[in-house]
Amino acid sequence: MGNSNFSKLKFAYAAVFVLFAVSVIVKLPHLNRPLSKHHEFNPAVVLICIDTWNQNGGPSYTGYTPVFNYSNEGDLYLPINKGMVHDAKGNSIYISFGSGFFLYPYYFFKVFGLPATPLSLQIFTLILCLISAFLVFSIAVKLFNENQTTGYFASLVTVFVFLFNPAVLWYFGNGYDHEIMTYPFFLAAVNMFISFVKYDRKIGNGKIFLYALIILAGIFCDWLMLLWCAVTVSYAIL
């Protein structure tokens, strides 16, 4: 019986991966081509920023702040809009959200020796999608109270709905932005929070530190994690 139950869990994990693979097949016609379609301005500016950092010694060139332009003389002091901030060098600086969703793919490219191209960023985004799919599965298992005895049908249906949602199909492939970079951190935090509430009567310092680290890494990309932080603090107080 034990081996049978373990097989159910392995089958569920395999099913999540197969669903992800099928979703990638659906995305294939839109991958590895010039950026031009719906909201692809976002990955374009991320790649311009990474390219500029690569050409000027890294993110320290702009104080680890994202930049909207190349560093040629004609690319400086761009009149993008009236609210644009320029640094002392004439670079157009991005200050709306945290620098994380520029820095994380930059270091991913560095570690794996990838060029700053649409395909490289799409590979990075697909990895985020795979991580998110497994986190959605883990969250669903906890919420549906599924286990090796009951099976994981409802959780797998949840993963299917997540992966084949039109917004997920597009943005977790072609539309990389601050929200896409934040979702794995958000889902990881939600997953840990549910475990704290349902299973952990005494939460160790190591888990608290990891939870805080995940939230901080997410805050570095988007305000969503600040909202989740407020939820966590409110629950702890109440």
Short mmCIF file of C-alpha atoms in Angstrom, two decimals:
data_model
loop_
_atom_site.label_atom_id
_atom_site.label_comp_id
_atom_site.label_asym_id
_atom_site.label_seq_id
_atom_site.Cartn_x
_atom_site.Cartn_y
_atom_site.Cartn_z
CA MET A 1 0.00 0.00 0.00
CA GLY A 2 2.84 2.40 0.86
CA ASN A 3 4.48 1.97 -2.52
CA SER A 4 1.12 2.44 -4.24
CA ASN A 5 0.52 5.71 -2.39
CA PHE A 6 4.00 6.95 -3.21
CA SER A 7 3.37 6.07 -6.85
CA LYS A 8 0.29 8.27 -6.80
CA LEU A 9 2.36 11.21 -5.68
CA LYS A 10 5.04 10.54 -8.29
CA PHE A 11 2.32 10.25 -10.93
CA ALA A 12 0.86 13.60 -9.81
CA TYR A 13 4.26 15.31 -10.06
CA ALA A 14 4.78 13.77 -13.49
CA ALA A 15 1.32 14.96 -14.55
CA VAL A 16 2.17 18.52 -13.50
CA PHE A 17 5.30 18.40 -15.63
CA VAL A 18 3.40 16.93 -18.61
CA LEU A 19 0.77 19.67 -18.35
CA PHE A 20 3.56 22.25 -18.30
CA ALA A 21 5.21 20.64 -21.34
CA VAL A 22 1.93 20.74 -23.27
CA SER A 23 1.50 24.43 -22.37
CA VAL A 24 4.99 25.09 -23.76
CA ILE A 25 4.01 23.37 -27.02
CA VAL A 26 1.03 25.75 -27.24
CA LYS A 27 3.43 28.69 -26.80
CA LEU A 28 6.03 27.51 -29.32
CA PRO A 29 4.76 29.52 -32.35
CA HIS A 30 5.34 32.74 -30.38
CA LEU A 31 8.78 31.95 -28.97
CA ASN A 32 12.19 32.94 -30.37
CA ARG A 33 11.04 35.72 -32.67
CA PRO A 34 11.36 39.52 -32.70
CA LEU A 35 9.40 41.28 -29.96
CA SER A 36 6.39 43.12 -31.34
CA LYS A 37 3.11 41.76 -29.97
CA HIS A 38 0.87 42.29 -26.94
CA HIS A 39 2.78 43.95 -24.06
CA GLU A 40 6.16 42.84 -25.40
CA PHE A 41 7.39 46.35 -24.67
CA ASN A 42 8.03 45.05 -21.14
CA PRO A 43 10.53 42.28 -22.01
CA ALA A 44 12.06 44.63 -24.60
CA VAL A 45 13.03 47.23 -22.00
CA VAL A 46 14.30 44.51 -19.66
CA LEU A 47 16.58 43.21 -22.42
CA ILE A 48 17.75 46.74 -23.31
CA CYS A 49 18.66 47.26 -19.66
CA ILE A 50 20.55 43.95 -19.44
CA ASP A 51 22.32 44.72 -22.71
CA THR A 52 23.38 48.13 -21.41
CA TRP A 53 24.68 46.59 -18.18
CA ASN A 54 26.62 43.99 -20.18
CA GLN A 55 28.24 46.74 -22.25
CA ASN A 56 29.22 48.85 -19.24
CA GLY A 57 30.52 46.41 -16.64
CA GLY A 58 27.29 45.34 -14.96
CA PRO A 59 24.44 46.81 -12.90
CA SER A 60 26.84 48.99 -10.92
CA TYR A 61 26.96 51.23 -14.02
CA THR A 62 23.59 52.65 -12.96
CA GLY A 63 23.81 51.91 -9.24
CA TYR A 64 21.79 48.68 -9.66
CA THR A 65 18.88 50.78 -10.91
CA PRO A 66 17.19 49.69 -14.17
CA VAL A 67 17.87 51.79 -17.24
CA PHE A 68 15.70 52.30 -20.34
CA ASN A 69 18.36 53.13 -22.88
CA TYR A 70 21.68 52.13 -24.44
CA SER A 71 24.75 54.16 -23.52
CA ASN A 72 25.61 55.65 -26.92
CA GLU A 73 25.67 59.46 -26.97
CA GLY A 74 22.49 59.66 -29.04
CA ASP A 75 20.65 57.35 -26.65
CA LEU A 76 21.08 59.57 -23.59
CA TYR A 77 18.51 62.03 -22.22
CA LEU A 78 15.69 60.34 -24.11
CA PRO A 79 12.44 62.38 -24.08
CA ILE A 80 10.33 59.32 -23.25
CA ASN A 81 7.86 61.26 -21.10
CA LYS A 82 7.77 64.26 -18.79
CA GLY A 83 8.08 62.16 -15.65
CA MET A 84 11.22 60.29 -16.68
CA VAL A 85 14.15 60.50 -14.26
CA HIS A 86 17.69 60.83 -15.63
CA ASP A 87 20.92 60.10 -13.80
CA ALA A 88 24.11 62.19 -14.03
CA LYS A 89 25.19 60.28 -17.15
CA GLY A 90 21.94 61.01 -18.99
CA ASN A 91 20.48 57.52 -18.61
CA SER A 92 16.71 57.21 -18.37
CA ILE A 93 16.15 55.49 -15.03
CA TYR A 94 13.24 53.20 -14.13
CA ILE A 95 11.90 53.79 -10.60
CA SER A 96 8.27 52.53 -10.60
CA PHE A 97 8.97 49.08 -9.09
CA GLY A 98 11.93 47.34 -7.53
CA SER A 99 15.02 46.42 -9.52
CA GLY A 100 14.58 42.68 -8.95
CA PHE A 101 12.74 41.85 -12.13
CA PHE A 102 15.67 43.31 -14.09
CA LEU A 103 18.45 41.95 -11.86
CA TYR A 104 17.20 38.36 -11.48
CA PRO A 105 17.22 37.56 -15.22
CA TYR A 106 20.52 39.47 -15.58
CA TYR A 107 22.24 37.16 -13.09
CA PHE A 108 20.47 34.12 -14.55
CA PHE A 109 21.96 34.99 -17.95
CA LYS A 110 25.38 35.46 -16.36
CA VAL A 111 25.34 32.15 -14.50
CA PHE A 112 24.32 30.16 -17.58
CA GLY A 113 26.25 32.22 -20.12
CA LEU A 114 23.16 33.29 -22.05
CA PRO A 115 22.98 36.34 -24.34
CA ALA A 116 20.41 39.08 -23.74
CA THR A 117 17.92 37.86 -26.37
CA PRO A 118 14.14 37.30 -26.41
CA LEU A 119 14.68 33.51 -26.34
CA SER A 120 16.91 33.69 -23.26
CA LEU A 121 14.31 35.74 -21.40
CA GLN A 122 11.55 33.39 -22.57
CA ILE A 123 13.50 30.39 -21.23
CA PHE A 124 13.86 32.20 -17.91
CA THR A 125 10.13 32.97 -17.89
CA LEU A 126 9.21 29.37 -18.68
CA ILE A 127 11.28 28.21 -15.72
CA LEU A 128 9.31 30.64 -13.54
CA CYS A 129 6.13 29.11 -14.97
CA LEU A 130 7.25 25.57 -14.11
CA ILE A 131 8.13 26.59 -10.55
CA SER A 132 4.77 28.34 -10.23
CA ALA A 133 2.90 25.28 -11.53
CA PHE A 134 4.42 23.04 -8.84
CA LEU A 135 3.66 25.66 -6.18
CA VAL A 136 0.05 25.90 -7.36
CA PHE A 137 -0.15 22.11 -7.08
CA SER A 138 1.26 22.19 -3.54
CA ILE A 139 -1.17 24.91 -2.47
CA ALA A 140 -4.12 23.09 -4.01
CA VAL A 141 -3.19 19.83 -2.26
CA LYS A 142 -3.30 21.62 1.08
CA LEU A 143 -6.54 23.49 0.38
CA PHE A 144 -8.36 20.39 -0.96
CA ASN A 145 -6.92 18.20 1.81
CA GLU A 146 -5.75 15.71 -0.78
CA ASN A 147 -3.19 13.05 0.01
CA GLN A 148 -1.73 9.80 -1.28
CA THR A 149 -4.88 7.95 -0.27
CA THR A 150 -7.47 10.24 -1.83
CA GLY A 151 -5.43 11.02 -4.94
CA TYR A 152 -4.73 14.44 -6.44
CA PHE A 153 -7.39 14.94 -9.09
CA ALA A 154 -8.69 18.32 -7.87
CA SER A 155 -5.16 19.67 -7.49
CA LEU A 156 -4.21 18.58 -11.01
CA VAL A 157 -7.34 20.24 -12.39
CA THR A 158 -6.26 23.42 -10.60
CA VAL A 159 -2.83 23.22 -12.24
CA PHE A 160 -4.50 22.68 -15.62
CA VAL A 161 -6.69 25.76 -15.16
CA PHE A 162 -3.64 27.78 -14.10
CA LEU A 163 -1.36 26.72 -16.95
CA PHE A 164 -3.93 27.09 -19.72
CA ASN A 165 -5.37 30.38 -18.57
CA PRO A 166 -4.84 32.70 -21.59
CA ALA A 167 -3.07 35.31 -19.46
CA VAL A 168 -0.66 32.72 -18.05
CA LEU A 169 -0.04 31.24 -21.50
CA TRP A 170 1.02 34.63 -22.81
CA TYR A 171 2.73 36.38 -19.92
CA PHE A 172 4.63 33.31 -18.69
CA GLY A 173 6.31 33.14 -22.08
CA ASN A 174 6.27 36.39 -24.01
CA GLY A 175 5.06 39.06 -21.60
CA TYR A 176 7.69 39.00 -18.85
CA ASP A 177 7.30 41.85 -16.37
CA HIS A 178 7.49 42.63 -12.65
CA GLU A 179 4.35 40.64 -11.83
CA ILE A 180 5.59 37.48 -13.56
CA MET A 181 8.85 37.65 -11.61
CA THR A 182 6.88 38.12 -8.38
CA TYR A 183 4.45 35.18 -8.72
CA PRO A 184 6.89 32.39 -7.73
CA PHE A 185 7.80 34.32 -4.58
CA PHE A 186 4.14 35.05 -3.85
CA LEU A 187 3.06 31.45 -4.38
CA ALA A 188 5.97 30.18 -2.27
CA ALA A 189 4.98 32.54 0.54
CA VAL A 190 1.32 31.48 0.34
CA ASN A 191 2.36 27.81 0.33
CA MET A 192 4.49 28.27 3.46
CA PHE A 193 1.80 30.34 5.18
CA ILE A 194 -0.80 27.62 4.67
CA SER A 195 1.64 25.06 6.09
CA PHE A 196 2.22 27.28 9.12
CA VAL A 197 -1.50 27.61 9.75
CA LYS A 198 -2.51 24.00 9.11
CA TYR A 199 0.42 21.90 10.26
CA ASP A 200 3.07 23.76 12.27
CA ARG A 201 2.13 24.32 15.88
CA LYS A 202 5.62 25.62 16.58
CA ILE A 203 7.40 27.44 13.76
CA GLY A 204 11.19 27.31 13.94
CA ASN A 205 13.47 30.28 13.37
CA GLY A 206 14.81 28.72 10.16
CA LYS A 207 11.34 28.62 8.58
CA ILE A 208 10.58 32.17 9.70
CA PHE A 209 13.87 33.37 8.21
CA LEU A 210 13.16 31.59 4.90
CA TYR A 211 9.63 33.01 4.83
CA ALA A 212 10.94 36.54 5.42
CA LEU A 213 13.63 36.06 2.76
CA ILE A 214 11.03 34.99 0.18
CA ILE A 215 8.87 38.01 0.99
CA LEU A 216 11.82 40.41 0.73
CA ALA A 217 12.92 38.90 -2.59
CA GLY A 218 9.38 39.40 -3.89
CA ILE A 219 9.12 42.96 -2.58
CA PHE A 220 12.22 43.71 -4.64
CA CYS A 221 10.00 43.18 -7.72
CA ASP A 222 6.44 44.27 -6.97
CA TRP A 223 4.10 45.75 -4.35
CA LEU A 224 2.04 42.53 -4.20
CA MET A 225 4.42 41.09 -1.64
CA LEU A 226 3.92 44.10 0.63
CA LEU A 227 0.19 43.33 0.61
CA TRP A 228 0.90 39.71 1.46
CA CYS A 229 3.26 40.84 4.21
CA ALA A 230 0.39 42.89 5.67
CA VAL A 231 -1.85 39.79 5.54
CA THR A 232 0.79 37.80 7.40
CA VAL A 233 1.28 40.44 10.10
CA SER A 234 -2.50 40.88 10.53
CA TYR A 235 -2.97 37.12 10.98
CA ALA A 236 -0.12 36.96 13.50
CA ILE A 237 -1.59 39.80 15.53
CA LEU A 238 -5.15 38.48 15.48
#
